[in-house]
Every structure is written in C-alpha cells, then in structure tokens.
Coordinates of C-alpha atoms in Angstrom, one line a residue:
Chain S
M16 CA 2.2 40.0 -6.6
A17 CA 1.4 40.3 -3.0
L18 CA 4.2 41.6 -0.7
D19 CA 3.9 38.8 1.7
P20 CA 5.4 35.7 0.2
I21 CA 2.6 33.2 -0.2
I22 CA 5.0 30.6 -1.5
Y23 CA 7.9 29.6 0.6
P24 CA 10.3 26.6 0.8
L25 CA 10.2 23.7 3.3
G26 CA 13.4 21.8 3.6
E27 CA 15.3 20.8 0.4
R28 CA 12.4 19.7 -1.7
G29 CA 9.3 21.2 -0.3
L30 CA 7.3 24.3 -1.4
V31 CA 4.3 25.6 0.5
L32 CA 1.5 27.7 -1.0
D33 CA -0.2 29.5 1.9
P34 CA -2.3 32.3 0.4
T35 CA -4.2 33.6 3.4
P36 CA -2.7 32.2 6.6
S37 CA -4.6 34.6 8.9
S38 CA -8.1 34.8 7.2
P39 CA -10.9 32.6 8.2
I40 CA -10.9 29.1 6.6
N41 CA -13.0 29.1 3.5
V42 CA -14.1 26.5 1.1
G43 CA -13.6 28.5 -2.1
L44 CA -9.9 28.8 -1.4
Q45 CA -9.8 25.0 -0.6
R46 CA -11.4 24.4 -4.1
K47 CA -8.8 26.5 -5.8
L48 CA -6.0 24.7 -4.0
C49 CA -7.5 21.3 -5.0
W50 CA -7.5 22.5 -8.6
V51 CA -3.8 23.4 -8.3
A52 CA -3.1 20.1 -6.7
E53 CA -4.8 18.2 -9.6
Q54 CA -2.7 20.2 -12.2
L55 CA 0.6 19.4 -10.3
R56 CA -0.1 15.8 -9.7
S57 CA 0.5 14.8 -13.3
S58 CA 4.0 16.3 -13.3
K59 CA 6.8 13.8 -13.2
T60 CA 9.1 16.2 -11.5
I61 CA 6.8 16.3 -8.4
L62 CA 6.8 13.5 -5.9
D63 CA 3.9 14.5 -3.7
V64 CA 1.2 17.2 -3.5
V65 CA -0.4 17.5 -0.1
P66 CA -3.3 19.8 0.4
G67 CA -3.6 21.0 4.0
M68 CA -6.1 23.3 5.7
N69 CA -6.4 26.2 3.2
N70 CA -2.7 25.6 2.1
L71 CA -0.8 23.2 -0.1
T72 CA 2.6 21.6 0.2
L73 CA 4.5 19.9 -2.7
F74 CA 7.7 17.9 -2.8
V75 CA 9.9 17.9 -5.9
A76 CA 11.8 14.9 -7.1
Q77 CA 15.1 16.8 -7.4
P78 CA 16.0 19.7 -5.1
D79 CA 17.5 21.7 -8.0
Q80 CA 14.0 21.8 -9.6
L81 CA 12.7 23.9 -6.8
K82 CA 13.1 27.3 -8.5
V83 CA 11.4 26.2 -11.8
I84 CA 8.5 24.5 -9.9
Q85 CA 8.1 27.6 -7.8
Q86 CA 7.5 29.7 -11.0
Q87 CA 5.1 27.1 -12.3
L88 CA 3.2 27.2 -8.9
E89 CA 3.0 31.0 -9.0
T90 CA 1.5 30.9 -12.6
L91 CA -0.9 28.1 -11.7
W92 CA -2.0 30.0 -8.6
R93 CA -2.7 33.2 -10.6
N94 CA -4.8 31.2 -13.0
A95 CA -6.4 28.9 -10.4
K96 CA -10.0 28.0 -10.9
Q97 CA -12.3 26.5 -8.3
H98 CA -12.1 22.8 -8.7
Q99 CA -15.4 21.3 -9.8
F100 CA -15.7 18.5 -7.3
H101 CA -18.0 15.6 -8.1
A102 CA -19.6 16.6 -4.9
R103 CA -20.4 13.1 -3.7
E104 CA -22.7 12.8 -0.8
I105 CA -21.7 10.1 1.6
T106 CA -23.6 9.0 4.6
I107 CA -21.7 7.4 7.5
P108 CA -23.9 5.2 9.8
V109 CA -22.8 5.6 13.4
T110 CA -23.7 3.7 16.5
Y111 CA -23.6 6.5 19.1
G112 CA -22.9 6.1 22.8
G113 CA -22.6 3.0 25.0
Q114 CA -19.4 1.0 24.5
F115 CA -18.8 2.5 21.1
G116 CA -19.1 6.1 22.2
P117 CA -17.6 6.2 25.8
D118 CA -17.4 10.1 25.8
L119 CA -20.9 10.8 24.6
D120 CA -22.2 11.4 28.1
N121 CA -19.2 13.7 28.8
V122 CA -19.8 15.8 25.7
A123 CA -23.5 16.1 26.6
K124 CA -22.7 17.1 30.1
Y125 CA -20.1 19.6 29.0
H126 CA -22.6 21.4 26.8
Q127 CA -25.6 20.9 29.1
L128 CA -27.4 18.9 26.5
T129 CA -29.0 15.5 26.5
T130 CA -27.2 12.7 24.6
N131 CA -30.0 12.7 22.1
E132 CA -29.5 16.4 21.4
V133 CA -25.8 15.8 20.8
I134 CA -26.6 13.0 18.4
A135 CA -29.2 15.2 16.6
L136 CA -26.8 18.1 16.3
H137 CA -24.0 15.9 15.1
C138 CA -26.3 14.3 12.5
Q139 CA -28.1 17.4 11.2
A140 CA -25.0 19.1 9.9
Q141 CA -23.4 18.6 6.6
Y142 CA -19.6 18.2 6.6
Q143 CA -17.2 19.1 3.9
V144 CA -14.1 17.1 3.4
Y145 CA -11.2 19.6 3.1
F146 CA -8.3 17.2 2.8
I147 CA -6.9 13.8 3.9
G148 CA -4.0 13.6 6.3
F149 CA -2.6 12.6 9.6
Q150 CA -3.1 8.9 9.0
P151 CA -4.3 6.8 5.9
G152 CA -7.8 7.8 5.0
F153 CA -8.3 10.3 7.8
A154 CA -10.6 13.1 6.5
Y155 CA -10.4 16.7 7.9
L156 CA -14.1 17.6 8.1
E157 CA -15.4 21.2 8.3
G158 CA -18.9 22.0 9.6
L159 CA -19.1 21.0 13.3
V160 CA -21.7 23.3 14.9
A161 CA -20.2 25.6 17.6
K162 CA -22.5 24.0 20.2
L163 CA -20.5 20.8 20.0
H164 CA -17.0 22.2 20.1
T165 CA -15.4 20.2 22.9
P166 CA -11.8 20.2 24.2
R167 CA -9.7 17.1 23.7
H168 CA -8.8 14.8 26.6
S169 CA -5.7 16.2 28.4
Q170 CA -4.4 12.6 28.5
P171 CA -4.9 10.9 25.1
R172 CA -6.2 7.3 25.1
L173 CA -3.5 4.8 24.1
E174 CA -6.0 3.0 22.0
V175 CA -8.9 4.3 20.0
A176 CA -10.7 1.6 17.9
A177 CA -10.9 1.8 14.1
G178 CA -14.1 3.5 13.0
S179 CA -14.4 5.6 16.1
V180 CA -16.2 9.0 15.6
G181 CA -14.9 11.8 17.7
I182 CA -14.9 15.5 18.5
G183 CA -11.6 17.3 19.0
G184 CA -11.9 21.0 19.6
E185 CA -13.7 22.5 16.6
Q186 CA -13.4 19.4 14.5
T187 CA -15.2 16.1 14.1
G188 CA -13.7 13.1 12.4
I189 CA -13.4 9.3 12.1
Y190 CA -10.3 7.3 13.0
P191 CA -9.7 5.0 10.0
S192 CA -7.5 2.6 12.0
Q193 CA -6.8 1.8 15.6
S194 CA -4.5 4.4 17.1
P195 CA -3.8 6.5 20.1
G196 CA -6.0 9.6 20.2
G197 CA -7.2 12.5 22.4
W198 CA -10.6 13.2 20.9
Q199 CA -13.9 12.7 22.6
I200 CA -15.3 9.5 21.2
I201 CA -19.0 9.7 20.7
G202 CA -19.7 6.7 18.5
R203 CA -18.4 4.2 16.0
T204 CA -19.0 3.3 12.3
D205 CA -18.6 0.0 10.4
S206 CA -17.7 1.9 7.3
Q207 CA -14.2 1.1 6.1
L208 CA -12.4 4.5 5.7
F209 CA -9.2 3.1 4.2
N210 CA -8.6 -0.1 2.2
H211 CA -5.0 -0.4 0.9
T212 CA -6.0 -3.1 -1.6
S213 CA -8.5 -0.8 -3.4
A214 CA -7.6 1.4 -6.4
A215 CA -9.2 4.3 -4.5
P216 CA -8.0 3.5 -1.0
C217 CA -9.8 6.3 0.8
L218 CA -13.6 6.2 1.3
L219 CA -13.7 10.0 1.5
Q220 CA -12.1 12.5 -0.9
P221 CA -11.7 16.3 -0.8
G222 CA -15.0 17.9 -1.7
D223 CA -17.2 15.1 -0.5
I224 CA -20.2 16.1 1.6
V225 CA -20.5 13.8 4.6
T226 CA -23.5 13.3 6.9
F227 CA -23.7 11.0 9.9
E228 CA -26.8 8.9 10.6
P229 CA -27.6 7.0 13.8
T230 CA -27.9 3.2 13.4
R231 CA -30.7 1.3 14.9
D232 CA -28.2 0.0 17.5
T233 CA -27.8 3.5 18.9
P234 CA -29.5 3.4 22.4
S235 CA -32.2 6.1 22.7
Chain K
M14 CA 13.7 -19.3 0.4
I15 CA 15.0 -17.8 3.6
E16 CA 13.6 -19.1 6.9
V17 CA 13.5 -17.0 10.0
T18 CA 14.6 -19.8 12.5
H19 CA 14.9 -17.5 15.5
I20 CA 14.2 -13.9 16.2
I21 CA 14.2 -11.5 19.2
G22 CA 13.5 -7.8 18.5
H23 CA 12.0 -5.8 15.7
V24 CA 12.8 -6.6 12.1
T25 CA 10.9 -5.4 9.1
I26 CA 11.2 -5.4 5.3
Q27 CA 11.9 -1.9 4.0
D28 CA 12.8 -0.2 0.7
M29 CA 13.5 3.5 -0.2
G30 CA 9.9 4.6 0.6
R31 CA 6.7 5.6 -1.1
S32 CA 5.9 8.7 -3.1
G33 CA 2.7 10.0 -4.7
V34 CA 0.5 8.8 -1.8
A35 CA 0.9 11.5 0.9
H36 CA -2.4 13.1 -0.1
L37 CA -4.1 9.8 1.0
G38 CA -2.6 10.1 4.4
V39 CA 0.0 7.4 3.7
S40 CA 3.6 8.0 5.0
S41 CA 6.6 7.7 2.7
G42 CA 8.0 5.1 5.1
G43 CA 10.9 2.9 3.9
A44 CA 14.3 2.5 5.6
L45 CA 15.2 5.0 8.4
D46 CA 18.8 5.0 7.2
K47 CA 18.4 5.0 3.4
H48 CA 22.1 5.4 2.8
A49 CA 22.9 2.2 4.7
L50 CA 20.2 0.4 2.7
M51 CA 21.6 1.7 -0.6
L52 CA 25.1 0.6 0.4
A53 CA 24.0 -2.9 1.4
N54 CA 22.1 -3.2 -1.9
R55 CA 25.0 -1.9 -4.0
L56 CA 27.4 -4.4 -2.4
V57 CA 25.3 -7.3 -3.7
A58 CA 24.6 -5.5 -7.1
N59 CA 20.9 -4.8 -6.4
P60 CA 19.2 -1.7 -7.6
D61 CA 19.0 1.0 -4.9
N62 CA 15.3 0.6 -4.3
T63 CA 15.5 -3.2 -3.5
T64 CA 13.9 -4.5 -0.4
A65 CA 16.1 -5.5 2.5
L66 CA 15.7 -6.3 6.2
E67 CA 15.9 -3.5 8.7
L68 CA 17.3 -4.8 12.0
S69 CA 17.1 -3.1 15.3
S70 CA 18.4 -4.5 18.6
G71 CA 18.1 -8.2 19.2
E72 CA 19.0 -11.3 17.5
I73 CA 18.0 -13.0 14.2
Q74 CA 18.9 -16.3 12.7
L75 CA 18.2 -17.0 9.1
S76 CA 18.6 -20.2 7.1
F77 CA 19.1 -20.2 3.4
D78 CA 18.1 -23.0 1.0
N79 CA 20.3 -21.9 -1.8
D80 CA 23.7 -20.3 -2.4
T81 CA 23.5 -16.5 -2.4
W82 CA 25.3 -13.3 -1.5
V83 CA 24.4 -11.0 1.4
A84 CA 25.6 -7.7 2.7
L85 CA 25.2 -6.1 6.2
C86 CA 25.5 -2.3 6.6
G87 CA 24.5 0.4 9.1
A88 CA 25.0 -0.3 12.8
E89 CA 27.7 -2.7 13.9
Y90 CA 26.5 -6.2 14.7
D91 CA 28.2 -9.5 15.6
A92 CA 27.3 -11.6 12.6
K93 CA 28.3 -15.0 11.5
I94 CA 27.6 -17.2 8.4
A95 CA 27.9 -20.7 9.9
K96 CA 31.2 -20.0 11.8
R97 CA 32.6 -17.4 9.4
P98 CA 32.3 -13.8 10.5
L99 CA 30.2 -11.4 8.3
W100 CA 31.9 -8.0 8.8
N101 CA 29.9 -4.8 9.0
G102 CA 29.9 -3.0 5.7
W103 CA 30.9 -6.2 3.8
R104 CA 29.3 -8.6 1.4
A105 CA 29.8 -12.4 1.7
K106 CA 28.6 -15.6 0.3
V107 CA 26.1 -17.9 2.0
N108 CA 26.0 -21.5 1.0
K109 CA 22.9 -23.5 0.7
G110 CA 21.8 -24.8 4.1
E111 CA 23.9 -22.4 6.1
Q112 CA 22.7 -20.3 9.0
L113 CA 23.3 -16.5 9.2
T114 CA 23.2 -15.2 12.8
I115 CA 23.2 -11.5 13.6
R116 CA 23.3 -10.2 17.2
G117 CA 23.6 -6.6 18.4
P118 CA 24.2 -3.9 17.6
K119 CA 27.3 -2.9 19.5
K120 CA 27.3 0.5 18.0
G121 CA 24.5 2.5 16.2
M122 CA 20.8 1.5 16.1
L123 CA 19.8 -0.1 12.8
G124 CA 21.3 -2.6 10.4
Y125 CA 20.4 -3.4 6.9
L126 CA 20.7 -6.9 5.5
A127 CA 20.5 -7.1 1.7
V128 CA 20.3 -10.3 -0.2
A129 CA 21.1 -10.7 -3.9
G130 CA 17.8 -10.0 -5.8
G131 CA 16.0 -8.7 -2.7
I132 CA 13.2 -10.1 -0.5
D133 CA 9.7 -10.4 -1.9
G134 CA 7.1 -8.6 0.0
E135 CA 3.6 -7.1 -0.4
R136 CA 3.7 -4.2 -2.8
V137 CA 1.2 -1.6 -1.6
L138 CA 0.7 2.0 -2.9
N139 CA 4.0 2.3 -4.8
G140 CA 6.2 0.6 -2.2
Y141 CA 7.2 -2.6 -0.5
G142 CA 8.1 -1.0 2.9
T143 CA 6.3 -2.3 6.0
D144 CA 3.9 0.3 7.4
L145 CA 3.4 -1.0 10.9
R146 CA 0.6 1.4 12.0
A147 CA -1.5 0.9 8.8
Q148 CA -0.4 -2.8 8.8
F149 CA 0.4 -3.2 5.2
G150 CA 3.5 -3.7 3.0
G151 CA 6.5 -5.8 3.7
H152 CA 5.7 -9.2 5.3
H153 CA 2.0 -9.0 6.0
G154 CA 2.4 -5.4 7.3
R155 CA 4.2 -6.6 10.5
H156 CA 7.5 -7.4 12.2
L157 CA 9.1 -10.7 11.2
Q158 CA 8.4 -13.7 13.5
T159 CA 10.2 -17.0 14.1
G160 CA 9.0 -19.4 11.5
D161 CA 8.4 -16.8 8.7
K162 CA 9.5 -18.0 5.3
L163 CA 10.8 -15.2 3.1
V164 CA 10.9 -15.5 -0.7
Q165 CA 14.1 -14.3 -2.2
M166 CA 13.6 -12.6 -5.6
K167 CA 15.5 -13.9 -8.6
A168 CA 18.9 -12.3 -9.0
S169 CA 21.0 -12.3 -12.2
P170 CA 24.1 -14.5 -11.7
P171 CA 26.6 -12.5 -9.7
S172 CA 29.2 -10.5 -11.6
F173 CA 31.5 -10.9 -8.6
S174 CA 33.0 -13.8 -6.8
R175 CA 34.8 -12.3 -3.8
P176 CA 33.8 -10.6 -0.6
V177 CA 34.3 -6.9 -0.6
G178 CA 33.8 -4.2 2.1
A179 CA 33.1 -0.5 2.2
V180 CA 34.2 2.1 4.7
Q181 CA 31.0 3.5 6.1
R182 CA 30.7 7.2 6.9
A183 CA 31.1 8.1 10.5
N184 CA 28.3 9.6 12.6
D185 CA 29.6 12.8 14.1
G186 CA 26.2 13.7 15.7
I187 CA 26.2 17.0 13.8
L188 CA 22.9 17.4 11.9
R189 CA 22.9 20.1 9.2
A190 CA 19.5 21.8 9.0
L191 CA 17.7 24.4 6.9
P192 CA 15.8 27.1 8.8
G193 CA 12.0 26.4 8.9
P194 CA 9.1 28.7 8.0
E195 CA 8.4 29.4 11.7
L196 CA 12.0 29.8 12.9
A197 CA 11.6 33.6 13.3
L198 CA 8.6 33.2 15.5
F199 CA 10.7 31.7 18.3
S200 CA 12.2 33.8 21.0
E201 CA 15.8 34.8 20.5
P202 CA 17.1 32.6 23.5
S203 CA 15.1 29.7 22.0
R204 CA 16.7 30.2 18.5
K205 CA 20.1 30.4 20.1
A206 CA 19.5 27.3 22.2
F207 CA 18.2 25.4 19.1
W208 CA 21.3 26.1 17.0
H209 CA 24.0 26.2 19.7
S210 CA 23.1 23.9 22.6
S211 CA 23.3 20.1 22.5
W212 CA 20.3 17.9 22.4
Q213 CA 19.6 14.4 23.6
I214 CA 17.5 11.8 22.0
S215 CA 14.7 11.0 24.5
P216 CA 13.3 7.5 24.9
Q217 CA 10.2 8.7 23.1
R218 CA 11.3 7.6 19.6
D219 CA 9.9 5.3 17.0
R220 CA 9.8 5.1 13.2
M221 CA 7.6 8.2 13.1
G222 CA 9.9 10.5 14.9
V223 CA 12.3 11.3 17.7
R224 CA 11.7 13.7 20.6
L225 CA 14.7 15.6 21.8
S226 CA 15.4 16.8 25.3
G227 CA 17.5 19.8 26.2
A228 CA 16.3 23.4 26.2
T229 CA 12.6 24.3 26.2
L230 CA 11.8 26.3 23.1
T231 CA 9.2 29.0 23.3
S232 CA 7.7 31.3 20.6
Q233 CA 7.5 35.0 21.0
T234 CA 3.7 35.1 20.4
E235 CA 1.1 32.4 20.5
V236 CA 1.4 30.5 17.2
N237 CA -1.8 28.9 15.9
L238 CA -1.0 27.1 12.7
R239 CA -3.4 25.3 10.4
S240 CA -2.6 21.7 9.4
H241 CA -0.1 21.6 6.6
G242 CA 2.0 18.9 4.8
V243 CA 5.1 17.7 6.5
M244 CA 7.9 15.2 5.6
P245 CA 10.7 13.3 7.2
G246 CA 13.4 15.7 8.5
V247 CA 11.0 18.4 9.5
I248 CA 11.5 19.5 13.1
Q249 CA 8.3 20.4 14.8
V250 CA 7.9 22.1 18.2
P251 CA 4.8 21.2 20.1
P252 CA 3.6 23.3 23.0
S253 CA 5.8 21.3 25.4
G254 CA 8.8 23.1 23.8
E255 CA 10.6 19.8 23.1
P256 CA 11.4 19.5 19.4
I257 CA 10.4 16.4 17.5
V258 CA 12.3 15.4 14.4
L259 CA 10.0 13.5 11.9
L260 CA 11.3 10.3 10.5
A261 CA 10.2 7.9 7.7
D262 CA 6.8 6.9 9.1
A263 CA 5.8 10.4 10.1
Q264 CA 2.2 11.5 9.7
T265 CA 1.6 13.3 6.4
T266 CA 0.2 16.5 7.8
G267 CA 0.9 18.4 11.1
G268 CA 0.0 21.6 12.8
Y269 CA 3.0 22.5 15.0
P270 CA 5.5 25.2 14.2
R271 CA 8.4 24.1 11.9
I272 CA 11.6 25.4 13.4
A273 CA 13.9 23.7 10.9
S274 CA 14.5 20.7 8.6
V275 CA 17.3 18.2 8.9
I276 CA 18.9 17.9 5.5
E277 CA 18.4 14.5 3.8
A278 CA 22.2 13.8 3.7
D279 CA 22.3 13.8 7.5
L280 CA 18.9 12.4 8.6
W281 CA 20.5 8.9 8.9
K282 CA 22.6 10.1 11.7
L283 CA 19.6 10.7 13.9
A284 CA 18.2 7.3 13.2
Q285 CA 21.5 5.7 14.1
T286 CA 22.1 7.7 17.3
R287 CA 21.4 6.0 20.6
T288 CA 19.0 7.3 23.2
G289 CA 20.8 9.8 25.5
V290 CA 23.7 10.5 23.2
P291 CA 24.1 14.2 22.5
I292 CA 23.5 15.7 19.0
R293 CA 23.8 19.2 17.6
F294 CA 22.2 21.2 14.8
T295 CA 24.1 23.3 12.4
H296 CA 22.4 26.0 10.3
V297 CA 23.1 25.5 6.5
S298 CA 22.0 27.1 3.3
P299 CA 20.2 25.3 0.5
S300 CA 23.4 25.3 -1.6
Q301 CA 25.3 23.7 1.4
A302 CA 22.5 21.1 1.5
E303 CA 23.1 20.4 -2.2
D304 CA 26.8 20.0 -1.5
A305 CA 26.0 17.5 1.2
N306 CA 24.0 15.4 -1.3
Y307 CA 26.9 15.7 -3.7
E308 CA 29.2 14.3 -1.0
W309 CA 27.0 11.2 -0.9
Q310 CA 27.0 10.9 -4.6
Q311 CA 30.8 11.0 -4.6
Y312 CA 30.9 8.4 -1.8
F313 CA 28.8 6.0 -3.9
Y314 CA 30.7 6.8 -7.1
R315 CA 34.0 6.0 -5.4
L316 CA 32.5 2.8 -4.0
S317 CA 31.4 1.6 -7.5
R318 CA 34.8 2.4 -8.9
A319 CA 36.5 0.5 -6.1
M320 CA 34.1 -2.5 -6.6
D321 CA 34.7 -2.5 -10.4
A322 CA 38.4 -2.7 -9.7
S323 CA 38.2 -5.4 -7.1

C-alpha cells in the first residue's frame, strides 16, 4: 500500500478515497472511481456514495461500520476497473448572448475575441461529465479550452436563471435551477437539467459527452 | 384535515432527511434539529421518520377538523389549544374544531409540531422534506401559507389518554467536533483560535449553513482543493477565513478546506442557537462521538420507559 493514506475519514460516518490529490485531473481515474461507486451503491450499510473531482466520499449508515467499510473500500480500489460508461452523447442547444447571455460580450472582450469566436470555441469542444454535485442536476464538465478560462464575477449575481450556461474559471456548466451565482453567463438552454418527478432525475450522468450547439435565436 | 388559518414566518414540512440521492446533487435536508423532531414524534407515538412542521420565528394558527394529539418540541413557544396552554416538550389533545395557536419562540430558534399519524406531503427522492431551493417535497416544495389545507395521515388509535411531557436537553453552546482532513494545513494560531476561542453565529445563516464570526482562520500554505463530497456538520473555511458549518440543506459537494466536523449528537445546538450568541468547539475522538450518540439513545430509552409507565 502507498505510504500516504489515500482513504481517510470525514466526520463520524464519512470515508474519502482520494488517490492522487496532487496529480493533474484525469478521466481514467474518474472512470475507476465511478466503478467503485457503482459497486458500493448496492450495499445496504452505505447511505450515500458521492463521486467528486477525482475523488469519492461515502457515508455509512452506522458509524461503527466505518472500519469494515474502509477495508472493503481498500479491496475494491485495488481491484478497480475503469467503468464502462454507456458514453451517451448529449447535445445542449444554447441561445448565446443578448438577454440570455449578459456576460458574452465581457468574455469576448477579456480574451480579445469576437462573440462569434467565443461561441465557436465553446461549441467545438466535447465536454466530459465528471460528476454531479453542488445542486440537483449540476454537472461538473471537463474540457473547456484554455482560451475561454475566465475569472468569476467578484460579486456574485443574486439570481441566475435556470438553464443559464456559464464559465467560471476553468469550468463551464449549466445552472439547473434559479440560484445565486458568480459565473460569467454566456447563454441559456431550454433543456431541463433536473426533473424530480422522473425516475432518472438528472439529464446528465457521469461519463456523458456533452456538446453545445447554438440555437437559431442566437444573434449573429 | 388541518387548515392553516393564519401564518407569519417560515414553516415547512420536514422529516429525518433523504439518503441515497447525494450523487444527484440532492441535499439530505430534513429537520435542522432532528432530535427535537424525534422527540415530538415519539410523544404522539409516531415512527421517528414521520413528517412534522418545522417552525421558525413568527406565528401560526391551525384549525383541526377531528380529534387528535399533537406535541410541540424544540424551541420554547407560547402555544395554546383553544384557551389551554400547550407546554413546550409536551403532548396534548386537540378536539375537533379547536384552534392551535403558536407564537414565538422566546428561547431557541426552531420548533417541531408533530401530529398523530403525521402530515401528508409530496414524497420525492426517498423523502418528504421540503427542499426550498429545488422547490420539491413537503407542501408543494414551499413554505406554508395562510389557507393551506394539510392532510393528516391516518394514525392508529392512541394507546395513551393523558398529556405527558419530556425534559428537553439543554443547549450549552459547546459543540463537540472531530478534526477535519485539512486541520493540519491551518496555521497554529488559527488552529488554537478554532478550538479555544468563542464564535458567534453571524446573520448569514439559513437551512444550508451558518457562517461564524470571530477569529480569521488562515492556512499555512495556499490550499487548492478539488471538489469533494460534504455533509451536514462539516465546517468549511472559505478564503475569507470565517468558518461555515454546513446544515441539512447544504450542497452535496464543496471545495473549501474542511477544518472539522460537528458531531451529529451536537449539531442541533447550532440550529437552535440565536444569532450573536457565542458558541465554542471542543475537540473529540471518534469514540467520544460514539459515546455522545449513546447519550441520545439513553435519553430516548428513558423517555420511552417513562411514557410506558405514565
């Protein structure tokens, strides 16, 4: 076993598996963690399994099970396979700019690009869903080109509309529901990211490949 | 049926919270003071995970169209059934057509009103709790309003016929906490300040979490963490240096350093402490945390013994 503990406790019922906290983010590791999460999810002694960015946190039903589950987790991790995602390809139609994307002009100016170039760069990349977190149905997407990395607003907006597509630092993402937010909002989609009445409430799942596509309403 | 004839303030339907849905980004939610919810439910012979009303500050008036039993626990309110007082920590009978009026609280932050059988609500993703941000669960995913009609779930005929009260545990403002994964990354003065100075609950508080003011906590080196799973009780330290304790409606993942975690047995104290009132953290071991859970089990065990004897 590695000398650094890659599994450590969080509170009374949490265990964190964090294999490579200081290596660059990589999709192979995320696949393995998703495989581990799948194996754990069927266990009745585990309440929740939450994949994060190249790490995984689980919560046990009874704190006294922590030691046993830690051993299970170590074994699973040693035997972890890369999860075979049903790599679904999902296209998100986005109306860029105007009232739906109030920060598109700022982002273009910041990078000395035209708004059309920003839209083209945002749409030509393929994004991988790493995990869902923060709020219901919010997907952490990997793959934003460095040319579009843009700092967040220093003063977050009190209200960002549901479906807003934004850039925050090195990430891009879609706000599933209306919430406060500090990201640069470049457009909006009509796609429903989260539906609590559905058997599969999240539109996006870990492993999905997401592309954005400008709608006809996007001003050119 | 229970009709909300008058309401001022925020009241929601809550239960013990959701599990198995954090990977969808859905919070565990449920009552902020789960022990008070349990106590209220036990007084009217409901299973622990039965829905009840979570009351904050304000006033609520409910009218009942059948005979039933209710219990009010948690913060101390002025409550009356018609003209009879309903004591904090007690169960009492409501007769058909009577009004229950609850005003306050005088002490604490949150009250729990359980009714025999529970209150029907929208079951979403393994729970009935109201998720206000995602707008689901409870009563249409929102706070109760005047005119709302709540459906009382069928209760088996009561095995009791007399009011009974419980002594509720006192809030000493001392929160026992387990060290967090990033504790060692904080500077020594910051670690000392965290464990040994007193903290105040800032006005920036809601069902997601509570921001504390006091010392400013700084790390020894720049900490850049990747997003990871979090849960109620985790104490995060954002760049401002003011710790935030996560509560029931907390986001499911976060990226700030985790300095410590309040143990589950004490998290209710935070939810029940008023803004500006000082609190302290005390460093405990996992086995001390287990003992603290055992204290609660003992409390509820003694309660059921006393109720059986009454």
